[in-house]
Amino acid sequence: MHYDTSSDFAQDCDRHDPLSAFRAQFHIPLYQGQPSTYLCGHSLGLQPRRVAADLMAELDTWQQLAVAGHFAGERPWMHYHTLFRAPFAHLTGAAPEEVVAMNSLTANLHLMLTSFYRPSAARYKILIEAQAFPSDRYAVASQIALHGLDPAACLVEVGPLPGSAVTDTQALLAAIAEHGETLALVLVSGVQYYSGVAFDLAALTAAAHAHGALLGAHLAHAIGNLPLQLHAWDVDFAVWCTYKYLNGGPGNVGGCFVHARHSLTDRPRLAGWWGHDPQTRFRMPSEFVPTPGADGWQLSNPPVLALAALRASLELFLAADMTRLRAKSEALTGYLEFLLQGLPLEQITPRDPAARGCQLSIRIPGATRALPDALHQQ
């Protein structure tokens, strides 16, 4: 795409943007009475305008039906989590039964590690990227310790290859090859939150499997950012949050993917009654029988009011389509990259659009806190 620095160019791009109408579907914070330029979807997405109505609908159901709302009303709460199968499947490239809305990101990660990190005398290491999101490292180290093992000996943190500023797919592939015979699990981000690197999950999964290890993905900064094909890529499991690019609201419910081949395996799991077979769940049996698919990892009945805040955004994602969203993000990051040319800064995010998410991470020599404070006032 050809860029130029004129405001006419930017305004012309806006006029011809096939997704421009979606802006009106969100509340944009104001600054000095005008809509702000919001660049923090990486941390918290904006509120869809329909959220208040969706929340009020469930509050009305609670008010009018009380406990009967589990089985009556427009959207019975008993099955409320199933409303998220189709949009989650679309966003992750999964079958509907492979995805579930539940818990929070790190709680889901612990549930997955309980089932998929099963160290043996020969295979005991977990490989992650250096500077992984802190919660990932905390969870992984604590899971290693729960098995009576030493994280210093079992946790492999992969840094950049010589000559590179960031850990990329090639660095991870080299580390998988190096540690392959002792690897139990590879846990990698879809998009690295700090550098913006988009890892090649298909290649990494194939490499992990070739060496006898499993692969799990942390998608907090990838879902709603990149088109994903978790089933086709053969990823074993994945976890994500919904309050960043998915605009679900602060601290909202997380999501989980479990590949169909693991659906009813004998892998150990931490069980809860909402993961029990729904056909007999309310008979309160003493023996746990897991629901087939990702639903079998649920613990408790879902928080309906929290999920209600997420519905509007996911429906907007279905309408916008990830292919179009990705094309726009590549155009926007390319435009920003063009505008930053010649400035005294270092871009650490890859210049290849296929190797990054919808962000550019930059370092500015000599910058102090005064710079982001000043930008915040613009």
Coordinates of C-alpha atoms in Angstrom, one line a residue:
M1 CA 0.0 0.0 0.0
H2 CA 1.3 3.5 -0.8
Y3 CA 1.2 5.9 2.1
D4 CA 1.7 9.6 2.4
T5 CA 1.8 12.1 5.3
S6 CA -1.1 14.3 4.4
S7 CA -4.2 14.5 6.5
D8 CA -6.2 14.2 3.2
F9 CA -4.7 10.7 2.7
A10 CA -5.8 9.6 6.2
Q11 CA -9.3 11.0 5.7
D12 CA -9.6 9.4 2.3
C13 CA -8.6 6.0 3.9
D14 CA -11.3 6.5 6.5
R15 CA -13.9 7.3 3.8
H16 CA -13.2 4.1 2.0
D17 CA -12.8 1.9 5.0
P18 CA -15.4 -1.0 4.8
L19 CA -15.3 -1.3 8.6
S20 CA -15.8 2.4 9.4
A21 CA -19.4 2.0 10.5
F22 CA -18.4 -0.3 13.4
R23 CA -16.8 2.7 15.2
A24 CA -20.3 4.0 16.0
Q25 CA -21.0 0.7 17.9
F26 CA -18.6 1.6 20.7
H27 CA -18.4 4.3 23.4
I28 CA -15.3 6.4 22.8
P29 CA -13.9 8.2 25.9
L30 CA -13.9 12.0 25.5
Y31 CA -10.9 14.3 26.0
Q32 CA -11.7 18.0 26.2
G33 CA -15.2 17.3 24.9
Q34 CA -14.0 15.4 21.8
P35 CA -13.6 11.6 21.1
S36 CA -10.1 10.6 22.1
T37 CA -7.7 8.5 20.0
Y38 CA -7.9 5.3 22.0
L39 CA -4.8 3.1 21.6
C40 CA -5.2 0.8 24.7
G41 CA -7.2 -2.1 23.4
H42 CA -4.1 -4.1 24.0
S43 CA -5.1 -3.7 27.7
L44 CA -8.8 -3.0 27.8
G45 CA -11.2 -2.8 24.9
L46 CA -13.9 -0.2 24.6
Q47 CA -17.5 -0.8 25.7
P48 CA -20.0 -1.7 23.0
R49 CA -23.0 0.6 23.1
R50 CA -25.4 -2.4 23.4
V51 CA -23.8 -3.7 26.6
A52 CA -26.1 -1.7 29.0
A53 CA -29.2 -3.1 27.3
D54 CA -27.9 -6.7 27.4
L55 CA -27.0 -6.4 31.1
M56 CA -30.4 -4.9 31.9
A57 CA -32.2 -7.7 30.0
E58 CA -30.6 -10.3 32.4
L59 CA -31.2 -8.1 35.4
D60 CA -34.9 -8.0 34.4
T61 CA -35.0 -11.8 34.0
W62 CA -33.5 -12.1 37.5
Q63 CA -36.0 -9.6 38.9
Q64 CA -39.0 -11.2 37.3
L65 CA -38.2 -14.9 37.3
A66 CA -35.6 -15.4 40.0
V67 CA -34.4 -19.0 40.1
A68 CA -36.7 -19.9 37.2
G69 CA -34.4 -17.8 34.9
H70 CA -32.2 -20.9 34.7
F71 CA -34.8 -22.6 32.6
A72 CA -37.1 -19.9 31.3
G73 CA -36.9 -16.5 29.6
E74 CA -35.4 -15.5 26.3
R75 CA -31.9 -16.9 27.1
P76 CA -32.1 -19.5 29.9
W77 CA -29.1 -19.3 32.2
M78 CA -28.7 -23.1 32.3
H79 CA -27.4 -22.9 28.7
Y80 CA -26.0 -19.4 28.6
H81 CA -22.4 -20.4 28.1
T82 CA -23.4 -22.1 24.9
L83 CA -24.1 -18.7 23.3
F84 CA -20.4 -18.3 23.0
R85 CA -19.5 -21.4 21.2
A86 CA -20.1 -20.1 17.7
P87 CA -18.2 -16.8 18.1
F88 CA -15.3 -18.4 20.0
A89 CA -15.1 -21.1 17.3
H90 CA -15.0 -18.5 14.6
L91 CA -12.3 -16.5 16.4
T92 CA -10.1 -19.4 17.1
G93 CA -10.6 -21.7 14.1
A94 CA -12.1 -24.4 16.2
A95 CA -15.1 -26.7 16.3
P96 CA -17.9 -25.4 18.6
E97 CA -17.4 -28.3 21.1
E98 CA -13.7 -27.5 21.4
V99 CA -14.2 -24.0 23.0
V100 CA -15.9 -22.8 26.2
A101 CA -16.3 -19.5 28.1
M102 CA -15.3 -20.0 31.7
N103 CA -13.3 -18.8 34.7
S104 CA -10.4 -16.4 34.0
L105 CA -7.3 -16.7 31.9
T106 CA -4.8 -17.8 34.5
A107 CA -7.4 -20.1 36.3
N108 CA -7.9 -21.7 32.9
L109 CA -4.2 -22.0 32.4
H110 CA -3.8 -23.8 35.7
L111 CA -6.6 -26.2 34.8
M112 CA -5.0 -26.9 31.5
L113 CA -1.5 -27.4 33.0
T114 CA -3.0 -29.9 35.5
S115 CA -4.2 -32.0 32.6
F116 CA -1.5 -31.5 30.0
Y117 CA 1.7 -31.1 32.1
R118 CA 2.4 -34.6 33.2
P119 CA 6.2 -34.7 33.8
S120 CA 8.1 -38.0 33.8
A121 CA 11.7 -38.9 34.6
A122 CA 12.6 -38.3 30.9
R123 CA 10.2 -35.5 30.0
Y124 CA 9.9 -32.8 32.6
K125 CA 10.6 -29.4 31.0
I126 CA 8.2 -26.6 30.0
L127 CA 9.4 -24.2 27.3
I128 CA 8.2 -20.6 27.2
E129 CA 9.4 -17.4 25.6
A130 CA 11.5 -15.0 27.6
Q131 CA 9.5 -12.0 28.8
A132 CA 6.3 -14.1 28.7
F133 CA 3.4 -12.4 30.3
P134 CA 4.2 -12.6 34.1
S135 CA 1.1 -14.6 35.0
D136 CA 2.2 -17.3 32.6
R137 CA 5.6 -17.6 34.3
Y138 CA 4.0 -17.6 37.7
A139 CA 1.6 -20.3 36.8
V140 CA 4.2 -22.5 35.0
A141 CA 6.7 -22.2 37.8
S142 CA 4.1 -23.0 40.5
Q143 CA 2.9 -26.1 38.5
I144 CA 6.4 -27.4 38.2
A145 CA 6.8 -26.9 42.0
L146 CA 3.6 -28.7 42.7
H147 CA 5.1 -31.8 41.0
G148 CA 8.0 -31.6 43.5
L149 CA 10.4 -30.3 40.8
D150 CA 12.7 -27.3 40.6
P151 CA 11.6 -24.6 38.2
A152 CA 15.3 -23.6 37.8
A153 CA 15.9 -27.0 36.2
C154 CA 12.6 -27.5 34.4
L155 CA 11.6 -24.1 33.0
V156 CA 13.2 -23.2 29.7
E157 CA 12.9 -19.4 28.9
V158 CA 13.9 -18.7 25.3
G159 CA 15.5 -15.4 24.4
P160 CA 16.3 -13.8 21.1
L161 CA 18.8 -15.4 18.7
P162 CA 22.1 -13.6 18.1
G163 CA 21.5 -10.4 16.1
S164 CA 17.8 -10.2 16.9
A165 CA 16.1 -7.8 19.3
V166 CA 13.2 -10.1 20.1
T167 CA 12.3 -13.8 20.6
D168 CA 10.7 -15.0 17.4
T169 CA 9.5 -18.3 16.0
Q170 CA 13.0 -19.3 14.8
A171 CA 14.4 -18.9 18.3
L172 CA 11.6 -21.1 19.7
L173 CA 12.1 -23.7 17.0
A174 CA 15.8 -23.8 17.8
A175 CA 15.1 -24.3 21.5
I176 CA 12.5 -27.0 20.9
A177 CA 15.1 -28.9 18.8
E178 CA 17.7 -28.4 21.5
H179 CA 15.6 -29.6 24.4
G180 CA 13.2 -31.9 22.5
E181 CA 14.0 -35.2 24.3
T182 CA 13.3 -33.6 27.7
L183 CA 10.3 -31.4 26.8
A184 CA 6.9 -32.2 28.2
L185 CA 5.2 -29.0 27.1
V186 CA 5.7 -25.9 25.0
L187 CA 3.6 -22.9 26.2
V188 CA 3.8 -19.9 23.9
S189 CA 1.8 -16.7 23.2
G190 CA -0.1 -16.2 20.0
V191 CA 1.1 -12.6 20.0
Q192 CA 3.9 -11.6 22.4
Y193 CA 2.4 -8.8 24.5
Y194 CA 5.7 -6.8 24.8
S195 CA 7.3 -7.1 21.4
G196 CA 4.2 -7.7 19.2
V197 CA 5.7 -10.8 17.6
A198 CA 3.1 -13.1 16.1
F199 CA 4.4 -16.6 16.6
D200 CA 3.8 -19.3 14.0
L201 CA 1.7 -21.6 16.1
A202 CA 1.3 -24.2 13.3
A203 CA 5.1 -24.6 12.9
L204 CA 5.7 -24.6 16.7
T205 CA 3.0 -27.2 17.3
A206 CA 4.4 -29.4 14.5
A207 CA 7.9 -29.1 16.0
A208 CA 6.7 -29.8 19.6
H209 CA 4.8 -32.9 18.4
A210 CA 7.7 -34.1 16.4
H211 CA 9.8 -34.1 19.5
G212 CA 7.1 -35.8 21.6
A213 CA 5.9 -32.7 23.5
L214 CA 2.5 -31.0 23.7
L215 CA 1.8 -27.4 22.8
G216 CA -0.4 -24.9 24.6
A217 CA -1.1 -21.4 23.5
H218 CA -1.8 -18.2 25.5
L219 CA -4.0 -16.1 23.3
A220 CA -4.8 -13.0 25.4
H221 CA -3.2 -10.7 22.8
A222 CA -4.0 -12.9 19.8
I223 CA -7.7 -13.6 19.9
G224 CA -9.5 -10.8 18.1
N225 CA -6.2 -9.6 16.8
L226 CA -5.2 -12.4 14.3
P227 CA -7.1 -15.0 12.3
L228 CA -6.5 -18.3 14.2
Q229 CA -6.9 -22.0 13.1
L230 CA -6.2 -23.9 16.3
H231 CA -7.9 -27.1 15.2
A232 CA -6.1 -27.3 11.9
W233 CA -2.8 -26.3 13.5
D234 CA -3.2 -29.2 15.9
V235 CA -2.7 -27.1 19.0
D236 CA -3.4 -29.2 22.1
F237 CA -5.0 -26.4 24.3
A238 CA -5.3 -22.7 24.5
V239 CA -6.5 -20.1 26.9
W240 CA -7.5 -16.4 26.6
C241 CA -9.1 -13.5 28.3
T242 CA -12.0 -11.4 26.8
Y243 CA -11.3 -7.9 28.1
K244 CA -8.6 -6.8 25.7
Y245 CA -9.3 -7.0 22.0
L246 CA -12.6 -8.8 22.6
N247 CA -14.0 -5.8 24.5
G248 CA -15.7 -7.9 27.2
G249 CA -15.2 -5.5 30.1
P250 CA -12.7 -5.3 33.0
G251 CA -11.7 -8.7 34.4
N252 CA -14.4 -10.5 32.4
V253 CA -14.7 -14.3 31.8
G254 CA -11.9 -16.1 30.0
G255 CA -12.0 -18.8 27.3
C256 CA -10.5 -22.2 26.7
F257 CA -9.8 -24.5 23.7
V258 CA -9.2 -28.2 24.0
H259 CA -8.5 -30.1 20.8
A260 CA -11.1 -32.7 20.0
R261 CA -8.7 -35.6 20.3
H262 CA -8.3 -34.8 24.0
S263 CA -12.1 -34.6 24.6
L264 CA -12.6 -37.8 26.6
T265 CA -9.1 -39.0 27.3
D266 CA -8.1 -40.2 30.7
R267 CA -6.0 -37.2 31.4
P268 CA -6.4 -36.1 35.0
R269 CA -8.4 -32.9 35.5
L270 CA -9.7 -30.7 38.4
A271 CA -13.4 -31.4 38.2
G272 CA -16.4 -29.3 39.1
W273 CA -20.1 -30.0 38.8
W274 CA -20.7 -27.8 35.7
G275 CA -18.2 -30.0 33.8
H276 CA -20.3 -33.0 34.6
D277 CA -22.5 -34.6 31.9
P278 CA -25.5 -32.2 31.7
Q279 CA -27.9 -35.2 31.3
T280 CA -27.3 -36.2 34.9
R281 CA -25.8 -33.1 36.4
F282 CA -28.9 -32.2 38.5
R283 CA -29.2 -35.8 39.9
M284 CA -26.1 -34.8 41.9
P285 CA -24.3 -38.1 41.4
S286 CA -21.2 -38.8 43.5
E287 CA -19.1 -39.9 40.5
F288 CA -17.9 -37.3 38.0
V289 CA -18.7 -38.0 34.3
P290 CA -17.1 -35.3 32.1
T291 CA -19.1 -33.6 29.4
P292 CA -17.5 -34.3 26.0
G293 CA -15.4 -31.4 24.7
A294 CA -14.0 -28.3 26.3
D295 CA -17.2 -28.1 28.4
G296 CA -15.9 -31.0 30.5
W297 CA -13.3 -28.7 32.1
Q298 CA -15.8 -26.3 33.5
L299 CA -16.0 -26.0 37.3
S300 CA -19.0 -23.9 38.3
N301 CA -22.1 -22.4 36.6
P302 CA -21.1 -19.4 34.5
P303 CA -21.4 -15.8 35.7
V304 CA -24.3 -14.7 33.5
L305 CA -24.1 -11.0 34.2
A306 CA -20.4 -11.0 33.2
L307 CA -21.1 -13.0 30.0
A308 CA -23.9 -10.7 29.1
A309 CA -21.4 -7.8 28.8
L310 CA -19.4 -9.9 26.3
R311 CA -22.2 -10.9 23.9
A312 CA -22.5 -7.6 22.0
S313 CA -18.8 -7.5 21.1
L314 CA -18.6 -11.0 19.9
E315 CA -21.6 -10.5 17.6
L316 CA -19.8 -7.5 16.2
F317 CA -16.7 -9.6 15.5
L318 CA -18.9 -12.1 13.6
A319 CA -20.3 -9.2 11.5
A320 CA -16.9 -7.6 10.9
D321 CA -15.1 -10.9 10.2
M322 CA -11.5 -11.5 11.2
T323 CA -10.2 -11.5 7.7
R324 CA -11.3 -7.9 7.1
L325 CA -10.1 -6.9 10.6
R326 CA -6.7 -8.3 9.9
A327 CA -6.4 -6.5 6.6
K328 CA -7.2 -3.2 8.4
S329 CA -4.7 -3.9 11.1
E330 CA -2.0 -4.5 8.6
A331 CA -2.8 -1.3 6.8
L332 CA -2.9 0.7 10.1
T333 CA 0.4 -0.7 11.4
G334 CA 2.0 -0.1 8.0
Y335 CA 0.8 3.5 8.0
L336 CA 2.2 4.1 11.5
E337 CA 5.5 2.5 10.5
F338 CA 5.6 4.9 7.6
L339 CA 4.9 7.9 9.8
L340 CA 7.6 6.9 12.2
Q341 CA 10.4 6.7 9.6
G342 CA 13.3 9.0 10.3
L343 CA 12.5 9.5 14.0
P344 CA 15.1 8.7 16.6
L345 CA 13.6 5.5 17.9
E346 CA 14.0 1.7 17.6
Q347 CA 11.1 -0.4 16.4
I348 CA 11.4 -3.9 18.0
T349 CA 8.2 -5.3 16.4
P350 CA 9.0 -7.2 13.2
R351 CA 8.7 -5.1 10.0
D352 CA 7.1 -8.1 8.2
P353 CA 3.3 -7.6 8.8
A354 CA 2.8 -11.4 8.8
A355 CA 5.1 -11.7 11.8
R356 CA 3.4 -9.2 14.0
G357 CA 0.0 -8.5 15.5
C358 CA -1.8 -5.1 15.4
Q359 CA 0.9 -3.2 17.3
L360 CA 4.2 -1.6 16.9
S361 CA 6.5 -1.7 20.0
I362 CA 9.2 1.0 20.0
R363 CA 12.1 2.1 22.2
I364 CA 12.9 5.8 22.4
P365 CA 16.5 6.5 23.7
G366 CA 16.5 8.9 26.6
A367 CA 12.8 9.0 27.0
T368 CA 11.4 9.6 30.5
R369 CA 7.9 9.3 32.0
A370 CA 7.2 12.8 30.7
L371 CA 6.8 11.5 27.2
P372 CA 3.9 9.0 27.8
D373 CA 2.4 11.6 30.1
A374 CA 2.5 14.2 27.3
L375 CA 1.1 11.8 24.8
H376 CA -1.8 11.0 27.2
Q377 CA -2.8 14.7 27.1
Q378 CA -3.0 14.8 23.3

